[in-house]
Amino acid sequence: MKPTTLLLSLPLTSASAILPRQSASPSIQAGALFTSSDQITSITGTFKVPHLSIPIAGPHANRKSGIYAFSIWIGIGGAPGYGVTTTCSGSAPGVLRAGIDLFYNGFDDRTMVPFAWYEGGPRSEIGPGTGAFGYAGFNVESGDLVRITVTAEGSSVDAVMENFGPVEATSGRTPVQRERPTYGLGNNVGMGQIEDHMTETEPSYPVVLSNFTQVDFKDLTVKTRSGNGNVAGAKIVNIVLPDQGGKLTDCAAVGTDGLTCRRTVE
Ligand SMILES: *[C@@H]1O[C@H](CO)[C@@H](O)[C@H](O)[C@H]1NC(C)=O
């Protein structure tokens, strides 16, 4: 396993869930892309699950009917494009990541139940043609502080999602809920390309990027085999979709361990 890149991102749900995978392009992901020539062994970070709404700017402004969505995830690999290799494996392309898909139901103006998921590992261990898995029984809602930690070190491959509830920081707190994959995430033999669960179960319709106002990633820590990575040196990428009004996110590094992404229409 030789992870070379890492993306903390706010992809449009389409990136991972609703658009077919071949439609995934760099312009549908936003966040910080950390690249290392060394193996990345872990990444952790927290964020507050945002409140969603229908965009009030851009070509879809105030349009009610339809589903609005996006995903927040932290992982190793899984960032196609950007002129870098994103494999999480010596041979096959792979990804190890965990995230939350968020949906807003514009038909009757309500936030839908978020879907917390993980994916990664050799296909043979997760099962052929299956894709991402939900964390069984993981309860999360807007306002909750969530910590995601993915680890790919030797035979230890893990993706832990913790919910601290509606608080501002994790320090001194134990999570309200902590879930680990129900299925094994494999080992250092290598990771196969895993398709997303929802890509296969949802119709291939693009969705409008929900208004999430702003998401702040905090306490971002990247470890490589030889030491710590520095998120401050990460490449910042943004979602750009002309059909939806142009540049839809404005992300910026904050200090050495933070990342802020605002929802924009520019
Ligand atoms: C998103 O919602 C915030 C808060 O209501 C608002 O200030 C902002 O203009 C909205 N952004 C878009 C793109 O709709």
Short mmCIF file of C-alpha atoms and ligand atoms in Angstrom, two decimals:
data_model
loop_
_atom_site.label_atom_id
_atom_site.label_comp_id
_atom_site.label_asym_id
_atom_site.label_seq_id
_atom_site.Cartn_x
_atom_site.Cartn_y
_atom_site.Cartn_z
CA MET A 1 0.00 0.00 0.00
CA LYS A 2 1.43 3.32 -0.98
CA PRO A 3 -1.02 6.11 -0.45
CA THR A 4 0.31 9.18 -2.16
CA THR A 5 -2.41 11.71 -1.66
CA LEU A 6 -5.17 12.55 0.62
CA LEU A 7 -8.21 14.65 0.28
CA LEU A 8 -10.37 16.20 2.89
CA SER A 9 -13.26 17.35 0.96
CA LEU A 10 -16.71 18.55 0.54
CA PRO A 11 -17.59 16.81 -2.64
CA LEU A 12 -20.95 17.31 -4.13
CA THR A 13 -22.78 14.16 -3.19
CA SER A 14 -22.73 13.47 -6.86
CA ALA A 15 -19.01 12.93 -6.54
CA SER A 16 -19.54 9.90 -4.49
CA ALA A 17 -23.16 9.13 -4.62
CA ILE A 18 -25.46 10.39 -7.30
CA LEU A 19 -23.50 11.09 -10.45
CA PRO A 20 -22.00 8.03 -12.07
CA ARG A 21 -18.38 7.66 -11.14
CA GLN A 22 -17.09 8.43 -14.62
CA SER A 23 -18.65 11.87 -14.31
CA ALA A 24 -16.53 12.59 -11.26
CA SER A 25 -14.11 15.33 -12.14
CA PRO A 26 -11.94 17.62 -10.09
CA SER A 27 -14.49 20.36 -10.24
CA ILE A 28 -16.96 18.50 -8.07
CA GLN A 29 -14.65 18.22 -5.10
CA ALA A 30 -13.59 20.89 -2.71
CA GLY A 31 -11.22 20.87 0.20
CA ALA A 32 -7.58 20.28 0.95
CA LEU A 33 -5.49 17.83 -1.00
CA PHE A 34 -2.43 16.75 0.88
CA THR A 35 0.24 15.07 -1.21
CA SER A 36 3.18 13.14 0.12
CA SER A 37 5.89 11.09 -1.51
CA ASP A 38 5.83 9.05 1.66
CA GLN A 39 3.05 6.71 2.69
CA ILE A 40 0.19 8.43 4.40
CA THR A 41 -0.75 6.29 7.34
CA SER A 42 -3.58 8.21 8.95
CA ILE A 43 -5.72 11.29 8.81
CA THR A 44 -8.11 12.60 11.40
CA GLY A 45 -10.27 15.68 11.67
CA THR A 46 -13.47 17.04 13.13
CA PHE A 47 -16.29 19.10 11.69
CA LYS A 48 -19.70 20.24 12.71
CA VAL A 49 -22.47 18.79 10.59
CA PRO A 50 -23.94 21.87 8.91
CA HIS A 51 -27.53 22.94 8.62
CA LEU A 52 -28.70 22.73 5.04
CA SER A 53 -30.92 24.93 2.95
CA ILE A 54 -31.83 25.65 -0.63
CA PRO A 55 -29.36 28.02 -2.32
CA ILE A 56 -30.61 31.59 -2.51
CA ALA A 57 -28.16 32.56 -5.25
CA GLY A 58 -27.26 31.09 -8.62
CA PRO A 59 -29.44 29.51 -11.30
CA HIS A 60 -31.14 27.23 -8.79
CA ALA A 61 -31.90 29.99 -6.33
CA ASN A 62 -34.95 29.30 -4.22
CA ARG A 63 -36.05 26.45 -6.40
CA LYS A 64 -38.06 24.18 -4.17
CA SER A 65 -38.67 20.86 -5.80
CA GLY A 66 -35.86 18.37 -5.87
CA ILE A 67 -33.20 16.99 -3.58
CA TYR A 68 -30.17 19.07 -2.64
CA ALA A 69 -27.11 17.29 -1.41
CA PHE A 70 -23.41 17.00 -0.77
CA SER A 71 -20.93 14.79 1.08
CA ILE A 72 -18.29 15.55 3.66
CA TRP A 73 -15.50 13.04 3.89
CA ILE A 74 -11.96 12.47 5.06
CA GLY A 75 -9.77 9.85 3.51
CA ILE A 76 -6.70 8.62 1.74
CA GLY A 77 -6.87 8.39 -2.02
CA GLY A 78 -10.13 8.90 -3.85
CA ALA A 79 -9.26 12.24 -5.43
CA PRO A 80 -9.20 11.79 -9.19
CA GLY A 81 -7.59 14.50 -11.27
CA TYR A 82 -5.40 17.31 -9.99
CA GLY A 83 -2.45 15.83 -11.86
CA VAL A 84 -1.49 13.55 -9.02
CA THR A 85 -1.60 9.86 -8.41
CA THR A 86 -4.25 9.04 -5.88
CA THR A 87 -3.91 5.37 -5.45
CA CYS A 88 -4.13 3.81 -2.04
CA SER A 89 -2.44 0.68 -3.27
CA GLY A 90 0.72 -0.52 -4.91
CA SER A 91 -1.14 -1.95 -7.85
CA ALA A 92 -4.85 -1.29 -8.02
CA PRO A 93 -6.35 2.15 -7.47
CA GLY A 94 -7.95 2.32 -4.12
CA VAL A 95 -9.43 4.53 -1.51
CA LEU A 96 -9.95 4.50 2.20
CA ARG A 97 -12.38 7.10 3.39
CA ALA A 98 -15.35 7.79 5.57
CA GLY A 99 -17.93 10.49 5.35
CA ILE A 100 -21.45 11.72 5.66
CA ASP A 101 -23.90 12.31 2.84
CA LEU A 102 -26.30 15.15 3.57
CA PHE A 103 -29.59 15.73 1.85
CA TYR A 104 -32.17 18.45 1.84
CA ASN A 105 -35.63 17.61 0.60
CA GLY A 106 -36.83 20.61 -1.38
CA PHE A 107 -40.26 19.12 -2.00
CA ASP A 108 -41.34 19.69 1.55
CA ASP A 109 -38.48 21.79 2.91
CA ARG A 110 -36.84 19.51 5.40
CA THR A 111 -33.42 18.13 6.13
CA MET A 112 -33.25 14.41 5.57
CA VAL A 113 -31.47 11.92 7.83
CA PRO A 114 -27.72 12.01 7.07
CA PHE A 115 -26.04 8.86 5.84
CA ALA A 116 -22.70 8.00 7.46
CA TRP A 117 -20.54 5.66 5.42
CA TYR A 118 -17.09 4.18 4.90
CA GLU A 119 -15.36 2.49 2.02
CA GLY A 120 -12.04 0.88 1.41
CA GLY A 121 -10.11 -2.32 1.35
CA PRO A 122 -9.66 -5.09 -1.14
CA ARG A 123 -12.80 -5.78 -3.01
CA SER A 124 -12.57 -9.44 -2.23
CA GLU A 125 -12.88 -8.71 1.47
CA ILE A 126 -15.80 -6.36 1.23
CA GLY A 127 -17.60 -8.31 -1.43
CA PRO A 128 -17.84 -7.94 -5.16
CA GLY A 129 -19.78 -5.01 -6.57
CA THR A 130 -20.92 -3.73 -3.24
CA GLY A 131 -19.43 -0.32 -2.59
CA ALA A 132 -19.64 1.89 0.45
CA PHE A 133 -21.26 0.74 3.66
CA GLY A 134 -23.28 2.61 6.20
CA TYR A 135 -22.13 2.65 9.80
CA ALA A 136 -24.77 0.51 11.42
CA GLY A 137 -26.94 2.50 13.77
CA PHE A 138 -24.87 5.67 13.61
CA ASN A 139 -27.08 8.60 14.56
CA VAL A 140 -26.07 12.05 13.44
CA GLU A 141 -27.83 15.32 12.77
CA SER A 142 -27.08 18.93 11.90
CA GLY A 143 -25.18 20.62 14.71
CA ASP A 144 -23.34 17.50 15.84
CA LEU A 145 -19.56 17.52 16.09
CA VAL A 146 -18.14 14.54 14.23
CA ARG A 147 -14.62 13.16 14.21
CA ILE A 148 -13.41 10.87 11.46
CA THR A 149 -10.16 8.93 11.71
CA VAL A 150 -8.88 6.68 8.96
CA THR A 151 -5.78 4.59 9.45
CA ALA A 152 -3.84 2.52 6.95
CA GLU A 153 -0.71 1.31 8.60
CA GLY A 154 0.64 -2.16 8.05
CA SER A 155 -2.14 -4.58 8.72
CA SER A 156 -4.15 -1.98 10.60
CA VAL A 157 -6.75 -0.48 8.30
CA ASP A 158 -9.58 1.26 10.03
CA ALA A 159 -12.19 3.99 9.61
CA VAL A 160 -13.68 5.28 12.84
CA MET A 161 -16.55 7.73 13.03
CA GLU A 162 -17.40 9.41 16.31
CA ASN A 163 -20.23 11.74 17.20
CA PHE A 164 -19.69 14.13 20.11
CA GLY A 165 -23.13 15.66 19.90
CA PRO A 166 -23.91 19.39 19.71
CA VAL A 167 -20.64 20.62 21.26
CA GLU A 168 -17.85 22.87 20.00
CA ALA A 169 -14.77 20.78 20.73
CA THR A 170 -13.74 17.21 21.43
CA SER A 171 -11.18 17.93 24.12
CA GLY A 172 -12.08 16.40 27.46
CA ARG A 173 -15.12 14.69 25.99
CA THR A 174 -15.93 11.15 25.14
CA PRO A 175 -18.01 10.61 22.06
CA VAL A 176 -21.72 9.97 22.39
CA GLN A 177 -21.31 7.33 19.76
CA ARG A 178 -18.35 5.62 18.16
CA GLU A 179 -18.64 3.24 15.27
CA ARG A 180 -16.17 1.12 13.37
CA PRO A 181 -16.69 -0.79 10.17
CA THR A 182 -18.83 -3.84 10.45
CA TYR A 183 -16.96 -5.35 7.54
CA GLY A 184 -13.20 -5.71 7.55
CA LEU A 185 -11.34 -3.01 5.69
CA GLY A 186 -8.59 -5.29 4.55
CA ASN A 187 -4.88 -5.08 5.13
CA ASN A 188 -1.67 -4.02 3.49
CA VAL A 189 -2.01 -6.42 0.62
CA GLY A 190 -3.58 -3.59 -1.31
CA MET A 191 -6.90 -1.96 -1.84
CA GLY A 192 -9.20 -2.45 -4.74
CA GLN A 193 -11.26 0.27 -6.28
CA ILE A 194 -14.53 0.37 -4.43
CA GLU A 195 -17.63 1.88 -5.93
CA ASP A 196 -20.00 3.92 -3.91
CA HIS A 197 -23.08 2.29 -2.62
CA MET A 198 -25.39 5.02 -3.76
CA THR A 199 -23.99 5.27 -7.23
CA GLU A 200 -25.45 1.88 -7.78
CA THR A 201 -28.70 2.34 -5.97
CA GLU A 202 -29.69 5.88 -7.00
CA PRO A 203 -30.63 7.06 -10.47
CA SER A 204 -27.83 8.91 -12.21
CA TYR A 205 -29.18 12.41 -11.81
CA PRO A 206 -26.99 15.35 -10.97
CA VAL A 207 -28.18 17.12 -7.88
CA VAL A 208 -27.89 20.72 -6.88
CA LEU A 209 -25.26 21.42 -4.27
CA SER A 210 -27.12 22.23 -1.10
CA ASN A 211 -26.40 25.46 0.72
CA PHE A 212 -24.34 24.42 3.74
CA THR A 213 -23.22 28.02 4.42
CA GLN A 214 -19.85 27.00 5.87
CA VAL A 215 -18.02 23.93 7.10
CA ASP A 216 -14.96 24.13 9.33
CA PHE A 217 -12.61 21.19 9.54
CA LYS A 218 -10.57 21.33 12.74
CA ASP A 219 -7.81 19.37 14.45
CA LEU A 220 -6.70 17.99 11.12
CA THR A 221 -3.75 15.71 11.64
CA VAL A 222 -1.99 13.85 8.87
CA LYS A 223 0.55 11.19 9.64
CA THR A 224 2.96 9.69 7.18
CA ARG A 225 5.26 6.74 7.72
CA SER A 226 8.11 9.08 8.58
CA GLY A 227 6.31 11.71 10.60
CA ASN A 228 3.53 14.25 10.44
CA GLY A 229 2.19 15.94 7.37
CA ASN A 230 1.22 19.57 7.47
CA VAL A 231 -2.21 20.51 6.28
CA ALA A 232 -0.99 24.07 5.83
CA GLY A 233 0.91 22.90 2.76
CA ALA A 234 -2.08 21.15 1.23
CA LYS A 235 -3.45 22.08 -2.14
CA ILE A 236 -6.81 23.78 -1.85
CA VAL A 237 -9.45 22.82 -4.40
CA ASN A 238 -12.97 24.08 -5.01
CA ILE A 239 -16.15 22.92 -6.65
CA VAL A 240 -16.77 24.66 -9.96
CA LEU A 241 -19.95 23.79 -11.82
CA PRO A 242 -21.00 26.28 -14.50
CA ASP A 243 -24.52 24.83 -14.60
CA GLN A 244 -24.95 25.77 -10.97
CA GLY A 245 -23.51 29.25 -11.23
CA GLY A 246 -19.73 28.80 -11.33
CA LYS A 247 -17.52 28.52 -8.30
CA LEU A 248 -19.61 26.97 -5.55
CA THR A 249 -17.12 26.77 -2.72
CA ASP A 250 -14.43 28.97 -1.29
CA CYS A 251 -12.03 26.93 0.82
CA ALA A 252 -9.03 28.18 2.75
CA ALA A 253 -6.52 26.67 5.13
CA VAL A 254 -6.77 27.94 8.68
CA GLY A 255 -3.50 27.74 10.60
CA THR A 256 -1.76 24.41 10.43
CA ASP A 257 -4.69 22.16 11.25
CA GLY A 258 -7.84 23.77 9.96
CA LEU A 259 -9.79 24.21 6.76
CA THR A 260 -12.82 26.37 6.13
CA CYS A 261 -15.11 25.98 3.14
CA ARG A 262 -17.86 28.48 2.44
CA ARG A 263 -20.72 27.85 0.03
CA THR A 264 -20.59 30.51 -2.64
CA VAL A 265 -21.88 31.37 -6.06
CA GLU A 266 -19.17 33.26 -7.93
C1 LIG B 1 -26.65 30.12 2.30
O1 LIG B 1 -27.33 30.45 3.50
C2 LIG B 1 -26.74 31.55 4.18
C3 LIG B 1 -27.45 31.68 5.52
O2 LIG B 1 -28.82 31.84 5.35
C4 LIG B 1 -26.86 32.79 3.31
O3 LIG B 1 -26.26 33.90 3.97
C5 LIG B 1 -26.12 32.53 1.99
O4 LIG B 1 -26.27 33.62 1.13
C6 LIG B 1 -26.65 31.28 1.33
N1 LIG B 1 -25.81 30.96 0.19
C7 LIG B 1 -26.31 30.54 -0.96
C8 LIG B 1 -25.32 30.25 -2.03
O5 LIG B 1 -27.49 30.36 -1.15
#
